[in-house]
Amino acid sequence: MESKFNQILSWIQSTYAENIEVSNDYIYIPEKKLAIEFNETYWHNAEKVGKSYHQEKSLECKNNGIRLIHIFEWEWDEKQKVIKSIINSALGIYQKKIYARKCNVYEIMQNTYKDFLEENHLQGPINSPIRYGLFTEDELVAVVGFGYNRFSKEKKLELHRYCNKLNYQILGGFSKLLTHSGIKEFDTYVDIAHFSGAAYEKTGFEIISTTEPNYKWVKGERHLNRIQCQKHKLHSLLEIFDEKKSEVENMTANGYVQVFDSGNYKLHYDTEAVNG
């Protein structure tokens, strides 16, 4: 059976015919200054590489003008279409190009927003009280969602999601959705393992901090986030649970390994600052 890394490599070679350099679990495309690393769970868990390995690699690559896309094993297993779309976008390959000036913006229902994110966003759906969709005729091609900041006690607005349809390039899409929303100041977070934040910086966002790496607990094909594995929830989640032991001790005792990502950039956007 072909390894997952070789699956990724074969697909990239079939998609992009230019010079591709390969070393261990890395793929590098010099022309695009794009690096891709496959993070197999067995080799990339915290016991093997520690907590900061993936973040340090991402930041080092950015400092050298290289965009590094990490592919965690469960992402390739479950969200392969989204991963391929992210890589295609980094390579400048799209199935369809659409100009936002030819589109219309409408408020959308939560179920429409949820279904679109489930299909097109790597992190999936989220509950956002403010939601808009960009439509070309009857086709929904991009969504944006806002709500209060999930990581702050202050009632500041946060951009929860901006997402295009897979393999679509929407020129001016974010700008049009933002203008229609009327929201002039907010924070957002960029997943460093998959995105450099450069596109946001070019449109006036300011990176104000870098978060600590987040993690998942992985066992076979099952993966759980840190919210699911809070200690008070473990008694109903695990076969073996000891109240006297920590989250790490309990999860490890049940055969899970901890895998850290690259953290997030926290960014701030202020229309007045951008427009002078």
Tab-separated table of C-alpha atoms in Angstrom:
chain	number	residue	atom	x	y	z
A	1	MET	CA	0.000	0.000	0.000
A	2	GLU	CA	1.321	3.457	-0.912
A	3	SER	CA	2.327	5.513	2.136
A	4	LYS	CA	0.361	8.670	2.902
A	5	PHE	CA	3.422	10.807	2.246
A	6	ASN	CA	3.796	9.206	-1.189
A	7	GLN	CA	0.084	9.804	-1.824
A	8	ILE	CA	0.646	13.502	-1.181
A	9	LEU	CA	3.797	13.584	-3.312
A	10	SER	CA	2.157	11.732	-6.219
A	11	TRP	CA	-0.789	14.095	-6.177
A	12	ILE	CA	1.443	17.207	-6.137
A	13	GLN	CA	3.542	15.807	-8.988
A	14	SER	CA	0.377	15.216	-11.022
A	15	THR	CA	-0.835	18.751	-10.297
A	16	TYR	CA	2.353	20.785	-10.529
A	17	ALA	CA	4.935	19.748	-13.103
A	18	GLU	CA	7.751	22.163	-12.186
A	19	ASN	CA	10.833	21.416	-10.063
A	20	ILE	CA	9.950	19.589	-6.825
A	21	GLU	CA	12.527	18.701	-4.186
A	22	VAL	CA	11.858	15.787	-1.825
A	23	SER	CA	13.608	14.891	1.441
A	24	ASN	CA	12.245	12.502	4.086
A	25	ASP	CA	8.752	13.833	4.899
A	26	TYR	CA	9.306	17.206	3.185
A	27	ILE	CA	8.302	18.489	-0.213
A	28	TYR	CA	9.790	21.793	-1.372
A	29	ILE	CA	8.839	23.802	-4.457
A	30	PRO	CA	11.570	26.444	-4.935
A	31	GLU	CA	9.699	28.459	-7.569
A	32	LYS	CA	6.851	29.121	-5.125
A	33	LYS	CA	8.983	29.151	-1.955
A	34	LEU	CA	6.511	26.594	-0.637
A	35	ALA	CA	7.338	23.732	1.726
A	36	ILE	CA	4.978	20.917	2.694
A	37	GLU	CA	5.589	18.596	5.631
A	38	PHE	CA	3.588	15.452	6.339
A	39	ASN	CA	3.237	14.997	10.104
A	40	GLU	CA	2.629	11.309	10.682
A	41	THR	CA	1.242	10.897	14.205
A	42	TYR	CA	3.736	8.195	15.182
A	43	TRP	CA	6.726	10.455	14.464
A	44	HIS	CA	5.240	13.865	15.273
A	45	ASN	CA	3.660	13.401	18.696
A	46	ALA	CA	4.921	15.330	21.720
A	47	GLU	CA	6.935	12.414	23.076
A	48	LYS	CA	8.948	12.308	19.843
A	49	VAL	CA	9.311	16.013	18.933
A	50	GLY	CA	8.104	18.043	21.928
A	51	LYS	CA	5.612	20.891	22.170
A	52	SER	CA	7.182	23.653	20.075
A	53	TYR	CA	8.644	21.686	17.134
A	54	HIS	CA	5.962	22.511	14.561
A	55	GLN	CA	5.635	26.166	15.573
A	56	GLU	CA	9.401	26.718	15.504
A	57	LYS	CA	9.625	25.211	12.017
A	58	SER	CA	6.750	27.370	10.763
A	59	LEU	CA	8.268	30.585	12.144
A	60	GLU	CA	11.759	29.712	10.896
A	61	CYS	CA	10.403	29.130	7.394
A	62	LYS	CA	8.487	32.415	7.452
A	63	ASN	CA	11.612	34.279	8.565
A	64	ASN	CA	13.346	32.818	5.498
A	65	GLY	CA	10.561	33.809	3.126
A	66	ILE	CA	9.163	30.280	2.839
A	67	ARG	CA	5.588	29.249	3.481
A	68	LEU	CA	5.387	25.910	5.289
A	69	ILE	CA	2.149	23.911	5.179
A	70	HIS	CA	1.926	21.128	7.753
A	71	ILE	CA	-0.349	18.203	6.951
A	72	PHE	CA	-1.277	16.282	10.080
A	73	GLU	CA	-2.192	12.670	9.495
A	74	TRP	CA	-5.860	12.979	10.507
A	75	GLU	CA	-6.260	15.979	8.172
A	76	TRP	CA	-5.146	13.919	5.179
A	77	ASP	CA	-7.481	11.101	6.267
A	78	GLU	CA	-10.559	13.271	6.849
A	79	LYS	CA	-10.141	16.609	5.066
A	80	GLN	CA	-8.135	15.667	1.998
A	81	LYS	CA	-10.175	17.840	-0.367
A	82	VAL	CA	-9.610	20.905	1.819
A	83	ILE	CA	-5.875	20.214	2.159
A	84	LYS	CA	-5.575	19.873	-1.618
A	85	SER	CA	-7.419	23.163	-2.107
A	86	ILE	CA	-5.074	24.944	0.352
A	87	ILE	CA	-2.021	23.609	-1.504
A	88	ASN	CA	-3.497	24.437	-4.912
A	89	SER	CA	-4.159	27.987	-3.748
A	90	ALA	CA	-0.543	28.302	-2.562
A	91	LEU	CA	0.543	27.108	-6.021
A	92	GLY	CA	-1.798	29.552	-7.765
A	93	ILE	CA	-3.944	26.761	-9.221
A	94	TYR	CA	-7.734	27.275	-9.249
A	95	GLN	CA	-10.658	25.592	-10.934
A	96	LYS	CA	-12.579	28.851	-11.161
A	97	LYS	CA	-11.861	32.568	-10.803
A	98	ILE	CA	-14.676	34.903	-9.743
A	99	TYR	CA	-14.740	38.696	-9.361
A	100	ALA	CA	-16.579	39.833	-6.253
A	101	ARG	CA	-17.936	42.895	-8.065
A	102	LYS	CA	-20.151	40.507	-10.024
A	103	CYS	CA	-21.466	38.881	-6.821
A	104	ASN	CA	-24.138	39.758	-4.294
A	105	VAL	CA	-23.942	39.641	-0.498
A	106	TYR	CA	-26.795	38.362	1.670
A	107	GLU	CA	-27.241	37.376	5.281
A	108	ILE	CA	-27.312	33.585	5.568
A	109	MET	CA	-28.871	31.147	8.007
A	110	GLN	CA	-26.753	29.244	10.523
A	111	ASN	CA	-27.409	25.870	8.820
A	112	THR	CA	-26.271	27.255	5.429
A	113	TYR	CA	-23.150	28.701	7.054
A	114	LYS	CA	-22.496	25.455	8.933
A	115	ASP	CA	-22.858	23.249	5.852
A	116	PHE	CA	-20.547	25.480	3.795
A	117	LEU	CA	-17.835	25.431	6.474
A	118	GLU	CA	-18.154	21.680	6.954
A	119	GLU	CA	-17.425	21.198	3.270
A	120	ASN	CA	-14.857	23.939	2.701
A	121	HIS	CA	-13.041	24.884	5.935
A	122	LEU	CA	-10.286	22.819	7.539
A	123	GLN	CA	-11.510	23.499	11.079
A	124	GLY	CA	-15.154	22.986	10.199
A	125	PRO	CA	-18.212	24.881	11.444
A	126	ILE	CA	-18.606	27.300	14.339
A	127	ASN	CA	-21.579	29.164	15.756
A	128	SER	CA	-21.333	32.770	14.555
A	129	PRO	CA	-24.230	35.154	15.249
A	130	ILE	CA	-23.247	37.470	12.369
A	131	ARG	CA	-23.082	35.657	9.021
A	132	TYR	CA	-22.908	36.772	5.396
A	133	GLY	CA	-22.578	34.869	2.152
A	134	LEU	CA	-21.228	35.901	-1.237
A	135	PHE	CA	-23.317	34.626	-4.132
A	136	THR	CA	-22.786	34.452	-7.863
A	137	GLU	CA	-26.309	33.947	-9.212
A	138	ASP	CA	-27.614	31.152	-6.921
A	139	GLU	CA	-24.214	29.703	-5.985
A	140	LEU	CA	-22.731	30.410	-2.554
A	141	VAL	CA	-18.992	30.935	-3.126
A	142	ALA	CA	-17.725	32.479	0.137
A	143	VAL	CA	-18.855	33.105	3.705
A	144	VAL	CA	-17.815	35.291	6.591
A	145	GLY	CA	-18.851	34.961	10.231
A	146	PHE	CA	-18.370	37.209	13.272
A	147	GLY	CA	-19.073	36.932	16.984
A	148	TYR	CA	-17.623	37.950	20.308
A	149	ASN	CA	-13.994	36.982	20.881
A	150	ARG	CA	-13.905	33.369	22.134
A	151	PHE	CA	-10.644	33.824	24.017
A	152	SER	CA	-11.238	37.106	25.847
A	153	LYS	CA	-13.589	38.236	28.617
A	154	GLU	CA	-13.855	41.596	26.899
A	155	LYS	CA	-16.774	41.954	24.511
A	156	LYS	CA	-14.652	42.501	21.420
A	157	LEU	CA	-15.716	41.287	18.007
A	158	GLU	CA	-13.799	38.452	16.385
A	159	LEU	CA	-13.780	37.259	12.804
A	160	HIS	CA	-14.561	33.564	13.338
A	161	ARG	CA	-14.352	32.414	9.748
A	162	TYR	CA	-13.683	33.617	6.228
A	163	CYS	CA	-13.879	30.821	3.703
A	164	ASN	CA	-14.008	30.416	-0.073
A	165	LYS	CA	-15.503	27.494	-1.912
A	166	LEU	CA	-12.867	24.819	-2.513
A	167	ASN	CA	-10.537	25.574	-5.440
A	168	TYR	CA	-12.197	28.940	-6.144
A	169	GLN	CA	-10.333	32.224	-6.302
A	170	ILE	CA	-12.653	35.055	-5.250
A	171	LEU	CA	-11.000	38.346	-6.192
A	172	GLY	CA	-12.130	41.056	-3.772
A	173	GLY	CA	-14.416	38.634	-1.913
A	174	PHE	CA	-13.283	39.341	1.623
A	175	SER	CA	-13.298	43.102	1.058
A	176	LYS	CA	-16.843	43.036	-0.275
A	177	LEU	CA	-18.136	40.898	2.595
A	178	LEU	CA	-16.380	43.085	5.152
A	179	THR	CA	-17.722	46.310	3.630
A	180	HIS	CA	-21.258	44.904	3.567
A	181	SER	CA	-21.040	43.839	7.221
A	182	GLY	CA	-20.268	47.380	8.359
A	183	ILE	CA	-17.894	46.009	11.007
A	184	LYS	CA	-14.914	48.331	11.277
A	185	GLU	CA	-12.726	46.846	14.018
A	186	PHE	CA	-12.138	43.259	15.146
A	187	ASP	CA	-9.579	40.579	15.990
A	188	THR	CA	-9.001	37.274	14.249
A	189	TYR	CA	-6.701	34.254	14.442
A	190	VAL	CA	-4.662	32.609	11.678
A	191	ASP	CA	-3.667	28.939	11.848
A	192	ILE	CA	0.139	29.051	11.505
A	193	ALA	CA	0.410	25.369	10.548
A	194	HIS	CA	-1.352	26.076	7.251
A	195	PHE	CA	-1.188	29.820	6.579
A	196	SER	CA	1.530	32.464	6.836
A	197	GLY	CA	-0.785	35.411	7.548
A	198	ALA	CA	0.822	37.315	4.649
A	199	ALA	CA	-2.471	37.772	2.784
A	200	TYR	CA	-4.029	39.355	5.869
A	201	GLU	CA	-1.045	41.634	6.448
A	202	LYS	CA	-1.259	42.862	2.846
A	203	THR	CA	-4.860	43.968	3.436
A	204	GLY	CA	-4.015	45.959	6.567
A	205	PHE	CA	-4.196	43.436	9.408
A	206	GLU	CA	-1.607	43.784	12.161
A	207	ILE	CA	-0.132	40.707	13.848
A	208	ILE	CA	-0.242	41.537	17.554
A	209	SER	CA	0.816	38.234	19.117
A	210	THR	CA	1.576	34.565	18.555
A	211	THR	CA	-0.265	32.022	20.688
A	212	GLU	CA	1.180	28.916	22.289
A	213	PRO	CA	0.813	25.726	20.219
A	214	ASN	CA	-2.506	23.956	20.671
A	215	TYR	CA	-2.856	20.180	20.743
A	216	LYS	CA	-4.953	17.138	19.993
A	217	TRP	CA	-5.002	13.732	21.628
A	218	VAL	CA	-4.751	10.992	18.995
A	219	LYS	CA	-5.392	7.256	19.193
A	220	GLY	CA	-5.655	5.391	15.904
A	221	GLU	CA	-8.213	7.214	13.764
A	222	ARG	CA	-9.686	9.073	16.747
A	223	HIS	CA	-8.547	12.587	17.600
A	224	LEU	CA	-9.843	14.847	20.362
A	225	ASN	CA	-9.186	18.521	21.064
A	226	ARG	CA	-8.238	20.014	24.420
A	227	ILE	CA	-11.800	21.180	25.139
A	228	GLN	CA	-13.105	17.642	24.740
A	229	CYS	CA	-10.370	16.390	27.064
A	230	GLN	CA	-10.777	18.766	29.994
A	231	LYS	CA	-10.237	16.766	33.148
A	232	HIS	CA	-13.826	17.028	34.414
A	233	LYS	CA	-15.006	15.331	31.192
A	234	LEU	CA	-12.539	12.438	31.208
A	235	HIS	CA	-14.497	10.119	33.527
A	236	SER	CA	-17.178	9.692	30.845
A	237	LEU	CA	-14.710	9.672	27.949
A	238	LEU	CA	-12.104	7.120	29.008
A	239	GLU	CA	-12.215	3.459	29.887
A	240	ILE	CA	-9.562	3.984	32.566
A	241	PHE	CA	-9.794	7.136	34.694
A	242	ASP	CA	-8.046	8.137	37.912
A	243	GLU	CA	-9.238	11.348	39.548
A	244	LYS	CA	-5.846	11.758	41.218
A	245	LYS	CA	-4.018	11.820	37.884
A	246	SER	CA	-3.638	14.717	35.437
A	247	GLU	CA	-5.173	14.997	31.971
A	248	VAL	CA	-1.850	13.951	30.421
A	249	GLU	CA	-1.480	10.947	32.712
A	250	ASN	CA	-5.052	9.765	32.126
A	251	MET	CA	-4.939	10.201	28.350
A	252	THR	CA	-1.555	8.481	28.112
A	253	ALA	CA	-2.789	5.586	30.257
A	254	ASN	CA	-5.571	5.070	27.692
A	255	GLY	CA	-3.190	4.853	24.742
A	256	TYR	CA	-3.494	8.421	23.394
A	257	VAL	CA	-0.552	10.508	22.187
A	258	GLN	CA	-0.433	14.303	22.259
A	259	VAL	CA	0.248	16.176	19.009
A	260	PHE	CA	0.927	19.916	19.057
A	261	ASP	CA	0.244	22.257	16.147
A	262	SER	CA	1.976	25.565	15.316
A	263	GLY	CA	-0.314	27.861	17.288
A	264	ASN	CA	-1.997	30.954	15.836
A	265	TYR	CA	-1.224	34.512	14.909
A	266	LYS	CA	-3.598	36.912	16.619
A	267	LEU	CA	-4.340	39.799	14.273
A	268	HIS	CA	-6.183	43.086	14.640
A	269	TYR	CA	-8.031	45.009	11.950
A	270	ASP	CA	-9.119	48.634	12.208
A	271	THR	CA	-10.693	50.251	9.150
A	272	GLU	CA	-9.739	53.755	10.257
A	273	ALA	CA	-6.082	52.773	10.755
A	274	VAL	CA	-5.972	51.029	7.365
A	275	ASN	CA	-7.582	53.928	5.512
A	276	GLY	CA	-5.595	56.561	7.378
